Each structure stands twice: as C-alpha cells, then as structure tokens.
XYZ file of C-alpha atoms in Angstrom:
160
model
C 208.651 177.567 111.838
C 211.696 179.708 112.347
C 214.964 178.821 110.649
C 218.035 178.300 112.804
C 219.551 181.547 111.543
C 216.402 183.511 112.457
C 216.208 181.900 115.889
C 219.885 182.579 116.519
C 219.401 186.267 115.769
C 216.391 186.387 118.084
C 218.245 184.644 120.931
C 221.289 186.905 120.612
C 219.230 189.983 121.495
C 221.806 192.249 119.790
C 224.656 190.885 121.925
C 228.011 190.104 120.407
C 228.599 186.338 120.047
C 231.577 186.492 122.451
C 229.257 187.790 125.208
C 226.791 184.902 125.021
C 227.111 182.001 127.462
C 223.838 180.180 126.752
C 221.788 179.574 123.605
C 218.456 177.800 123.245
C 217.666 177.008 119.625
C 215.130 174.244 120.363
C 212.436 173.512 117.792
C 213.794 175.744 115.033
C 214.163 173.839 111.768
C 217.449 172.980 110.068
C 219.034 169.804 108.746
C 222.506 171.315 109.217
C 223.990 174.031 111.417
C 223.328 177.591 110.282
C 224.927 180.729 111.694
C 226.654 179.133 114.668
C 230.350 180.028 114.456
C 233.489 179.875 116.567
C 232.857 183.521 117.525
C 230.793 182.133 120.437
C 233.981 181.551 122.431
C 232.268 181.865 125.833
C 229.257 179.677 125.067
C 228.791 177.181 127.915
C 225.333 175.729 127.195
C 223.807 175.031 123.791
C 220.410 173.430 123.248
C 219.423 172.164 119.802
C 216.512 169.870 120.728
C 214.113 168.763 117.979
C 215.749 170.841 115.257
C 215.899 168.131 112.584
C 219.695 168.056 112.425
C 221.053 165.336 110.160
C 224.670 166.430 110.390
C 227.084 168.108 112.777
C 229.444 169.064 109.938
C 230.775 172.543 110.504
C 230.189 172.414 114.263
C 232.283 175.310 115.562
C 235.142 175.088 118.033
C 233.527 176.142 121.311
C 236.264 175.892 123.963
C 233.993 176.586 126.954
C 230.969 174.526 125.908
C 230.070 172.407 128.929
C 226.566 171.167 128.082
C 225.155 170.232 124.670
C 221.559 169.122 124.117
C 221.048 167.363 120.781
C 218.067 165.144 121.599
C 215.313 164.316 119.126
C 217.244 165.074 115.948
C 218.138 162.783 113.021
C 221.821 162.234 113.706
C 223.338 158.925 112.602
C 227.001 159.707 113.251
C 229.424 162.606 112.779
C 230.295 163.020 116.448
C 233.923 163.710 115.455
C 232.746 167.254 114.698
C 232.498 167.854 118.461
C 236.284 167.563 118.878
C 236.603 171.357 119.122
C 234.664 171.324 122.396
C 237.273 170.159 124.945
C 235.241 171.263 127.995
C 232.140 169.262 127.009
C 230.965 167.374 130.105
C 227.264 166.720 129.376
C 225.954 165.465 126.046
C 222.368 164.455 125.332
C 221.927 162.401 122.162
C 218.648 160.726 123.156
C 216.113 160.137 120.425
C 218.600 160.271 117.548
C 219.172 157.663 114.823
C 222.519 156.390 116.047
C 222.534 152.744 114.965
C 225.734 151.260 116.327
C 228.365 151.735 118.982
C 231.036 152.618 116.410
C 229.287 155.956 115.862
C 230.092 156.812 119.494
C 233.846 156.162 119.287
C 234.760 159.810 118.507
C 233.443 160.732 121.957
C 236.527 159.095 123.466
C 238.476 162.250 122.554
C 236.258 164.347 124.855
C 238.260 163.909 128.050
C 235.841 165.891 130.256
C 232.685 164.097 129.103
C 230.948 162.774 132.223
C 227.283 162.459 131.247
C 226.068 160.880 128.018
C 222.339 160.341 127.423
C 221.542 157.806 124.701
C 217.941 157.004 125.627
C 216.031 155.793 122.584
C 219.133 155.194 120.451
C 219.386 151.759 118.813
C 222.672 150.640 120.465
C 221.228 151.183 123.916
C 217.743 149.896 123.136
C 219.229 146.532 122.113
C 220.990 146.159 125.490
C 217.905 145.084 127.365
C 219.822 143.777 130.385
C 222.021 146.865 130.755
C 221.294 148.650 134.008
C 224.027 151.284 134.226
C 227.398 152.330 132.847
C 230.073 153.185 135.395
C 233.008 155.313 134.369
C 236.300 154.021 135.669
C 238.151 156.058 138.322
C 239.774 159.310 137.235
C 242.954 158.744 135.294
C 241.824 155.406 133.901
C 241.086 155.029 130.207
C 238.963 151.907 130.445
C 235.219 151.961 130.904
C 233.485 149.342 132.974
C 230.024 148.199 131.924
C 227.871 146.894 134.747
C 225.450 144.413 133.219
C 224.832 140.703 132.937
C 226.174 139.809 129.494
C 226.620 143.226 127.910
C 230.247 143.769 129.038
C 231.381 143.409 125.416
C 230.012 146.892 124.780
C 232.832 148.339 126.912
C 235.224 147.730 124.025
C 233.375 150.412 122.072
C 234.358 153.026 124.659
C 238.145 152.592 125.007
C 238.866 156.222 125.825
C 236.110 156.864 128.345
C-alpha cells in the first residue's frame, strides 16, 4: 500500500501544487493528512476514499475546493477543520464513524454546501422514517426536515 505522501507525489506528475485542480488519493493509507498543504490554492476536487483517516486536523485552507470525497474512512468528528474551504458544495461522509448529529454542526459554517452524503453514518441510520432532507430556500438559515417524526433533527442543522 502506498502512503498518502507517495500517492500525492505520483498524482502531481511533477506539476506545481498551484496548477492542480483535481486530486485522487483513494485507497492510499494514512490515519491523518500527509503532504496536503494550502499551496493547492486551485484545487477544486479532492477524493480521499477509503484512506483510513481518523482525523482532519491540519486540513489545509483550499479556497476553491468544490467537491470533497471522504467516504469509507474512520472519522468521528473534526469537521471544523473544513472551515478553510468556503466554496465546498459537495461533501461525501458516507461510511464514516460519525455517531451523533452534534458532530455535523461545524458544517453550518460552509455556506455553499448543497450536497451532503451521510449514508451508513449512525445519525442517519437511526432515522428509519427519514425520506429526504430539503434545504430551505436561498437566504434562509433554517433547514426543513421532511419526515414523519424526525423533524427534531432539524435543530442540529441551524445554519444550513
């Protein structure tokens, strides 16, 4: 198995970090981020599927990051480390170890977040009657949960 640092070097193909818009680091092995820095100022898509990440500490400020794939890792929380990604619109956290809705609260600061995949995460798996989550109209800060008795979950997403 390749380390994250080795895979990053391979994916760069001798390009400068500022010239890279997409990185696929899937299936490399690391419990924490290695080698990914804020020099990747033009990075728009980053895939870190099945890496083994346990922490997002040190996640770089990536001002143009639009899509982030973090599925099938070991993340419990730490989503506040994504605050330096103001353009983030799509986030896949499926298959992680997120245990409660409180862990998702830092996502409220991501004003452009439109798609959030939580398939296989404990908070969603326990909402057996939940059918869909509708974001309120643009400009509103209140989320509306469309479900039978799961509307109480909306309180966990005050900024979305």
